[in-house]
Coordinates of C-alpha atoms in Angstrom, one line a residue:
M1 CA 107.7 131.2 98.3
R2 CA 106.5 127.8 99.5
I3 CA 106.4 127.4 103.2
F4 CA 107.2 124.0 104.8
S5 CA 106.5 122.9 108.3
P6 CA 109.6 122.3 110.5
A7 CA 109.0 118.6 110.4
L8 CA 109.0 118.5 106.7
W9 CA 112.1 120.7 106.5
L10 CA 113.9 118.1 108.7
L11 CA 112.7 115.3 106.4
M12 CA 113.9 117.1 103.3
L13 CA 117.3 117.8 104.8
C14 CA 117.8 114.2 106.0
C15 CA 116.9 112.7 102.6
A16 CA 118.2 115.4 100.3
V17 CA 114.8 115.8 98.7
S18 CA 114.0 118.2 95.9
T19 CA 110.3 118.5 95.0
I20 CA 109.4 118.3 91.3
Q21 CA 107.9 121.7 90.4
A22 CA 105.4 122.3 87.6
G23 CA 107.1 122.2 84.2
D24 CA 110.5 121.1 85.7
P25 CA 111.8 118.0 83.8
K26 CA 114.6 117.4 86.3
L27 CA 113.9 114.5 88.7
P28 CA 115.5 114.3 92.1
E29 CA 118.1 111.8 93.4
Q30 CA 118.1 111.0 97.1
D31 CA 120.5 109.3 99.5
S32 CA 120.2 107.4 102.8
P33 CA 122.6 105.3 104.8
D34 CA 121.3 102.1 103.1
F35 CA 120.4 103.1 99.6
Q36 CA 120.3 105.8 96.9
I37 CA 117.0 106.7 95.1
Q38 CA 116.8 107.5 91.4
L39 CA 113.5 108.6 90.0
S40 CA 112.6 108.3 86.3
R41 CA 109.4 108.0 84.2
A42 CA 108.4 105.0 82.1
T43 CA 105.8 107.1 80.3
K44 CA 103.6 110.2 80.8
G45 CA 100.8 112.0 79.1
Y46 CA 97.3 113.1 80.1
D47 CA 94.1 113.8 78.1
G48 CA 91.8 114.8 80.9
K49 CA 89.4 111.9 80.2
T50 CA 91.3 108.8 81.4
C51 CA 94.5 108.1 83.2
W52 CA 96.9 105.2 83.9
V53 CA 96.5 103.5 87.3
H54 CA 97.7 100.3 89.0
A55 CA 101.2 100.3 87.5
R56 CA 103.2 97.4 89.0
A57 CA 105.9 95.1 87.6
G58 CA 107.6 91.8 87.9
A59 CA 111.2 90.8 87.0
I60 CA 112.3 87.8 85.0
P61 CA 115.8 86.9 86.2
V62 CA 118.9 86.5 84.1
D63 CA 119.2 82.9 82.7
A64 CA 115.5 82.2 83.2
P65 CA 113.6 80.6 80.4
G66 CA 112.8 83.3 77.8
N67 CA 115.5 85.7 79.0
P68 CA 118.6 85.5 76.9
H69 CA 119.9 88.8 78.1
K70 CA 122.5 89.7 80.7
L71 CA 120.0 91.8 82.6
P72 CA 116.6 91.0 84.1
I73 CA 113.5 91.6 82.0
V74 CA 111.1 93.9 83.8
V75 CA 107.4 93.7 82.8
M76 CA 104.9 96.3 83.9
T77 CA 101.1 96.1 83.8
M78 CA 98.7 99.0 84.2
Q79 CA 95.2 99.9 83.1
K80 CA 93.2 103.0 82.2
L81 CA 90.7 104.6 84.6
L82 CA 87.6 106.6 83.5
L83 CA 88.0 109.8 85.4
T84 CA 84.3 110.6 85.5
G85 CA 83.5 107.4 87.4
S86 CA 84.6 105.6 90.5
D87 CA 87.0 102.8 90.0
V88 CA 85.9 102.3 86.4
F89 CA 88.8 100.3 84.8
Y90 CA 89.6 99.0 81.3
A91 CA 91.9 96.4 79.8
L92 CA 95.3 95.7 81.2
N93 CA 98.2 97.1 79.2
S94 CA 101.8 95.8 79.3
M95 CA 105.2 97.5 79.1
R96 CA 108.6 96.0 79.2
T97 CA 112.3 97.0 79.6
D98 CA 115.3 94.8 78.8
N99 CA 117.9 97.4 79.9
L100 CA 116.9 98.3 83.5
G101 CA 114.6 101.1 82.5
Q102 CA 116.7 103.1 80.2
T103 CA 114.0 102.5 77.6
W104 CA 110.5 101.0 77.7
E105 CA 108.4 99.2 75.1
G106 CA 104.7 99.9 75.1
P107 CA 102.2 100.2 76.6
F108 CA 100.5 97.5 74.6
E109 CA 96.8 96.6 75.3
Q110 CA 96.3 93.0 76.2
K111 CA 92.8 92.5 74.7
N112 CA 92.3 89.2 76.3
L113 CA 92.7 90.9 79.7
G114 CA 90.0 93.4 78.8
R115 CA 86.3 93.4 79.7
H116 CA 84.2 90.3 79.3
D117 CA 80.4 90.3 78.9
L118 CA 78.3 88.6 81.7
A119 CA 75.1 86.7 81.1
D120 CA 73.1 89.2 83.2
G121 CA 74.1 92.1 81.0
G122 CA 77.1 93.3 83.0
E123 CA 80.8 93.3 82.3
V124 CA 83.8 92.0 84.2
V125 CA 87.4 92.8 84.1
V126 CA 90.5 91.9 86.0
S127 CA 92.0 94.7 88.0
D128 CA 94.4 95.6 90.8
F129 CA 96.9 93.3 89.1
W130 CA 100.4 92.5 90.5
P131 CA 103.0 90.5 88.5
Q132 CA 105.7 88.6 90.4
W133 CA 108.3 86.0 89.4
H134 CA 107.5 82.5 90.6
A135 CA 110.9 80.8 90.9
K136 CA 109.7 77.3 91.3
S137 CA 107.8 77.2 88.0
N138 CA 110.0 79.7 86.2
T139 CA 106.9 81.8 85.5
L140 CA 106.0 85.5 85.7
L141 CA 102.7 85.1 87.5
G142 CA 100.3 88.1 87.9
I143 CA 97.5 88.0 90.4
G144 CA 94.6 90.5 90.9
H145 CA 90.9 90.3 91.2
T146 CA 87.8 91.0 89.2
V147 CA 85.4 93.9 89.2
R148 CA 81.9 93.9 87.7
Y149 CA 80.2 96.8 85.9
Y150 CA 76.6 97.5 85.0
N151 CA 76.1 100.5 82.8
N152 CA 79.7 101.3 83.5
R153 CA 79.2 101.6 87.2
I154 CA 79.9 99.2 90.1
D155 CA 76.8 97.7 91.6
H156 CA 78.0 96.7 95.0
K157 CA 75.2 94.2 95.5
K158 CA 76.3 92.3 92.4
N159 CA 80.0 93.0 92.5
I160 CA 81.3 89.5 93.5
R161 CA 85.0 89.6 93.6
V162 CA 87.2 86.7 92.5
S163 CA 91.0 86.3 92.7
S164 CA 92.2 86.0 89.1
Y165 CA 95.6 85.4 87.6
A166 CA 97.5 85.3 84.3
T167 CA 101.0 84.4 83.1
Y168 CA 103.5 86.1 80.8
D169 CA 105.3 84.7 77.8
P170 CA 108.6 86.6 77.5
V171 CA 109.2 85.2 73.9
K172 CA 105.9 86.4 72.5
N173 CA 105.7 89.4 74.9
V174 CA 102.0 88.7 75.7
W175 CA 99.9 87.7 78.7
S176 CA 97.7 84.7 78.8
D177 CA 93.9 84.8 79.3
W178 CA 93.0 85.2 82.9
Q179 CA 91.8 82.3 85.1
S180 CA 90.0 82.4 88.4
L181 CA 91.2 80.9 91.6
K182 CA 88.8 78.2 92.7
L183 CA 87.9 78.3 96.5
P184 CA 85.9 76.0 98.8
E185 CA 82.3 76.6 99.5
G186 CA 81.6 78.9 102.4
P187 CA 80.5 82.4 103.2
E188 CA 84.1 83.6 103.7
F189 CA 84.8 82.6 100.1
A190 CA 81.7 84.0 98.5
S191 CA 83.3 87.3 97.4
S192 CA 87.1 87.2 98.0
G193 CA 89.8 89.0 96.1
A194 CA 93.6 89.5 96.0
G195 CA 93.5 93.0 94.5
S196 CA 96.6 95.1 95.0
V197 CA 98.1 92.6 97.4
Q198 CA 101.8 91.7 97.8
R199 CA 102.3 88.0 98.0
Y200 CA 105.1 85.9 99.4
D201 CA 106.5 82.8 97.7
L202 CA 107.9 80.1 100.0
P203 CA 111.1 78.2 99.1
N204 CA 109.0 75.1 98.1
G205 CA 107.0 77.2 95.6
D206 CA 103.9 77.5 97.7
I207 CA 102.4 81.0 97.6
L208 CA 101.1 82.9 100.6
L209 CA 98.4 85.0 99.1
P210 CA 96.6 87.6 101.3
V211 CA 93.0 88.3 100.3
Y212 CA 90.2 90.5 101.6
Y213 CA 86.6 89.3 101.5
K214 CA 83.1 90.1 102.5
R215 CA 80.7 87.6 103.9
P216 CA 77.1 88.0 102.5
E217 CA 75.7 89.0 105.9
K218 CA 78.4 91.6 106.6
K219 CA 78.9 95.2 105.6
R220 CA 82.7 95.1 106.4
S221 CA 85.5 93.2 104.8
D222 CA 87.9 90.9 106.6
V223 CA 91.4 89.6 105.7
M224 CA 93.1 86.2 105.7
V225 CA 96.1 84.6 104.0
L226 CA 95.7 81.7 101.7
R227 CA 98.3 79.1 101.0
C228 CA 98.2 78.2 97.3
R229 CA 100.2 76.0 94.9
F230 CA 101.1 76.9 91.3
D231 CA 102.5 74.5 88.8
G232 CA 103.2 77.0 86.0
K233 CA 99.6 76.8 84.7
T234 CA 97.0 76.5 87.4
L235 CA 96.8 78.2 90.8
K236 CA 95.2 76.0 93.4
Y237 CA 94.0 76.7 96.9
V238 CA 95.5 74.5 99.7
E239 CA 94.5 76.1 103.0
H240 CA 93.9 79.4 104.8
G241 CA 94.8 80.9 108.2
N242 CA 92.8 82.9 110.8
E243 CA 90.4 85.6 109.9
L244 CA 91.4 89.2 110.8
S245 CA 88.5 91.6 111.5
I246 CA 87.9 95.1 112.7
D247 CA 84.6 96.8 113.5
V248 CA 85.6 100.1 111.9
K249 CA 83.8 101.5 108.8
R250 CA 84.6 99.2 105.8
G251 CA 86.9 96.8 107.8
Y252 CA 90.3 95.6 106.5
A253 CA 91.4 95.6 102.9
E254 CA 94.4 95.3 100.6
P255 CA 96.7 93.3 102.8
S256 CA 100.4 92.7 101.9
I257 CA 102.8 90.1 103.3
T258 CA 106.5 89.6 103.6
K259 CA 109.0 87.6 105.6
F260 CA 112.0 89.1 107.5
G261 CA 114.1 86.9 109.7
D262 CA 111.9 84.3 111.5
W263 CA 108.6 86.3 111.2
F264 CA 106.0 87.0 108.5
Y265 CA 104.6 90.5 108.5
L266 CA 101.3 91.7 107.3
T267 CA 100.2 95.3 106.7
L268 CA 96.5 96.1 106.3
R269 CA 94.4 99.0 105.1
N270 CA 91.6 100.5 107.1
D271 CA 89.6 103.7 106.6
D272 CA 90.9 105.3 109.8
A273 CA 94.4 103.9 110.1
A274 CA 96.9 101.5 108.7
Y275 CA 97.5 98.3 110.7
V276 CA 100.3 95.7 111.1
T277 CA 100.6 92.2 112.5
R278 CA 103.0 89.3 112.4
S279 CA 103.0 85.5 112.3
K280 CA 105.4 82.6 112.7
D281 CA 103.8 80.4 110.0
G282 CA 102.5 83.0 107.6
L283 CA 98.9 81.9 108.1
H284 CA 97.9 82.6 111.7
F285 CA 98.5 86.1 112.8
E286 CA 98.5 88.1 116.0
P287 CA 95.7 90.8 116.5
P288 CA 96.7 93.7 114.3
R289 CA 97.9 97.0 115.8
K290 CA 98.0 100.5 114.4
W291 CA 101.1 101.5 112.5
T292 CA 103.1 104.1 114.5
F293 CA 106.5 105.6 114.7
E294 CA 108.9 104.2 117.3
D295 CA 107.9 106.8 119.8
G296 CA 104.3 105.6 119.7
T297 CA 102.9 108.5 117.7
D298 CA 100.5 107.6 114.9
L299 CA 102.2 107.0 111.5
G300 CA 99.4 109.0 109.9
S301 CA 98.7 106.5 107.1
Y302 CA 95.1 105.7 106.4
N303 CA 92.6 104.5 103.8
T304 CA 95.2 103.5 101.2
Q305 CA 97.8 100.8 100.5
A306 CA 101.1 100.2 102.1
H307 CA 103.6 97.6 100.8
W308 CA 106.9 96.1 101.9
V309 CA 110.5 96.5 100.7
T310 CA 112.5 93.6 102.1
H311 CA 116.3 93.5 102.1
S312 CA 118.6 91.1 103.9
G313 CA 119.9 94.1 105.9
G314 CA 116.5 95.6 106.9
L315 CA 112.7 95.7 106.6
Y316 CA 111.1 98.8 105.1
L317 CA 107.5 100.0 104.6
V318 CA 106.3 102.2 101.6
Y319 CA 103.3 104.3 102.5
T320 CA 101.6 107.7 102.3
R321 CA 100.6 109.7 105.4
R322 CA 99.2 113.0 106.8
G323 CA 101.4 115.8 107.9
A324 CA 103.6 116.4 104.8
N325 CA 102.1 119.7 103.6
N326 CA 99.7 117.6 101.6
D327 CA 96.2 118.4 102.8
H328 CA 95.2 119.2 99.2
V329 CA 95.8 115.6 98.1
I330 CA 92.9 113.1 98.4
R331 CA 93.4 111.0 101.6
H332 CA 97.0 112.5 101.8
R333 CA 98.0 109.9 99.2
A334 CA 101.2 111.7 98.2
P335 CA 104.1 112.0 98.5
L336 CA 105.2 108.4 98.6
F337 CA 107.4 107.6 101.6
I338 CA 109.8 104.8 102.6
G339 CA 110.8 104.1 106.2
R340 CA 112.8 101.5 107.9
V341 CA 110.7 99.2 110.2
N342 CA 111.8 98.2 113.7
P343 CA 110.6 94.6 113.5
E344 CA 110.5 94.1 117.3
K345 CA 108.3 97.2 117.9
L346 CA 106.4 96.9 114.6
A347 CA 107.0 100.6 114.1
V348 CA 108.6 102.9 111.6
V349 CA 111.9 104.6 112.5
R350 CA 111.1 108.2 112.1
D351 CA 114.5 109.5 111.1
S352 CA 114.9 106.8 108.4
E353 CA 111.9 108.3 106.4
C354 CA 112.6 109.4 102.9
I355 CA 110.4 110.5 100.0
L356 CA 110.4 108.0 97.1
V357 CA 108.1 110.0 94.8
P358 CA 107.4 113.7 95.4
E359 CA 103.9 115.1 95.4
R360 CA 102.5 117.1 92.4
G361 CA 98.8 117.3 93.4
A362 CA 97.9 113.8 92.2
R363 CA 97.6 110.8 94.5
L364 CA 100.2 108.1 94.6
G365 CA 98.5 105.6 96.9
N366 CA 98.2 102.6 94.4
F367 CA 101.7 101.3 93.7
G368 CA 103.8 98.2 93.5
V369 CA 107.3 96.9 94.5
V370 CA 109.6 94.7 92.5
D371 CA 113.0 93.2 93.4
V372 CA 114.8 93.5 90.1
N373 CA 118.1 92.0 91.2
E374 CA 120.3 92.0 94.3
N375 CA 121.3 95.6 93.8
E376 CA 118.0 97.2 92.8
T377 CA 114.4 97.3 94.1
W378 CA 111.9 99.4 92.2
V379 CA 108.7 101.1 93.4
I380 CA 106.4 101.9 90.5
V381 CA 103.4 104.2 90.7
T382 CA 101.2 106.4 88.5
E383 CA 99.8 109.9 89.2
W384 CA 96.1 109.2 89.7
M385 CA 94.4 112.3 88.2
Q386 CA 91.4 112.7 90.5
R387 CA 91.2 115.3 93.2
F388 CA 88.8 116.8 95.8
G389 CA 85.6 118.6 95.1
P390 CA 82.6 118.3 92.8
D391 CA 85.0 118.9 89.8
Y392 CA 87.1 115.9 90.8
V393 CA 88.9 115.5 87.4
M394 CA 92.3 117.2 87.5
P395 CA 92.6 119.6 84.5
V396 CA 95.3 119.0 82.0
D397 CA 96.9 122.3 82.8
N398 CA 96.7 121.9 86.6
K399 CA 98.8 124.2 88.7
Y400 CA 100.8 121.3 90.3
G401 CA 102.2 120.0 87.0
A402 CA 100.8 116.5 87.4
D403 CA 100.6 114.7 84.0
N404 CA 99.8 111.1 84.9
S405 CA 103.5 110.2 84.9
V406 CA 104.3 106.5 85.5
Y407 CA 107.2 106.8 87.9
V408 CA 109.9 104.2 88.5
S409 CA 111.6 105.0 91.8
K410 CA 114.8 102.9 91.9
I411 CA 116.2 101.9 95.3
L412 CA 119.9 101.3 94.6
W413 CA 121.3 99.2 97.5
K414 CA 124.7 100.1 99.0
K415 CA 125.0 96.4 100.0
P416 CA 123.6 93.6 97.9
N417 CA 120.3 92.0 98.9
R418 CA 121.3 88.5 99.9
L419 CA 117.7 87.4 99.9
M420 CA 117.8 87.6 96.1
K421 CA 120.5 84.8 96.0
K422 CA 118.2 82.2 97.6

């Protein structure tokens, strides 16, 4: 019999959670005052050598160019990871659904978004990619950053990151070649990337793009938000805001931005804790503070991503954390939670917390959020098949039942998201 802590029992009762057991094909449905959660798989399968990671999606609205259907087109990208290495990625692949996830086409490798040879004998590939609809240009625009390999390993002295982007053609069902965002001269721009970040598009089409970067003289990375402009073909830098720094281990990374009410909110990764801050203009932010629950206790999220779900009726954070019977998962990166945010306190409402994707031994810390329409927001994540220990590759027949499933966790809103009508 599996024993749960009292806190986890309360969580499960509040959210009507049922954990996926090994070999159990039935997936749970959950309920909250604001939404229902439906969990499905886009694909699954695991060979013990590579696994899918970085699954994220964008939605092409009804009546947009290239979408003749009565439903949005949802396009997902992801890439293979070599399990015996550290962050060793291969070409982006693309999947697509025209029927709200009832069926998926793909994955199809995008060879032009695979590795490219460098003059110094290395290779470069775009990674940590995130597609999102750009309404002003009627374009599905994906942004990530590059990673460089030498003998199939990252050389951190040579690994200069660059924010890179590509666009999707819904008629041909292919992605364009990637381009790199050109930035001004300066040490803060020498190695700067928008990997795994959630951007915010302003009503005039300008893009608020968070990036993390490392100055040549520093060991830690800092964060700032760029304002960029996109005309449907070229992404151009316009200006940037203040620099956010922390003198803790590797610094800040993987920031994500949203707007709720009159404020912009930014969540940041750090090795020891997740941080949050806010801004009136989306560029210049207050000093970050640690994420907590409303009572001031630590949220327990650390050394991984957190992203936003933004509804006209409320602001939500998606995250992983300690204290969920999950000490066997690397960095406690599963299960995947959603909690409502108190925007005044910059804190998560504890009794609002629900599990979006249950834990099956594999980590779920790299994920994406997509607003599909006013009634549905999806959180998409893969089971990352690496674990603790010297034998860090999860076996195919692992006791937890993880099989590199690509999960689509649908948040079905009980009230339409009015933000989608703008």
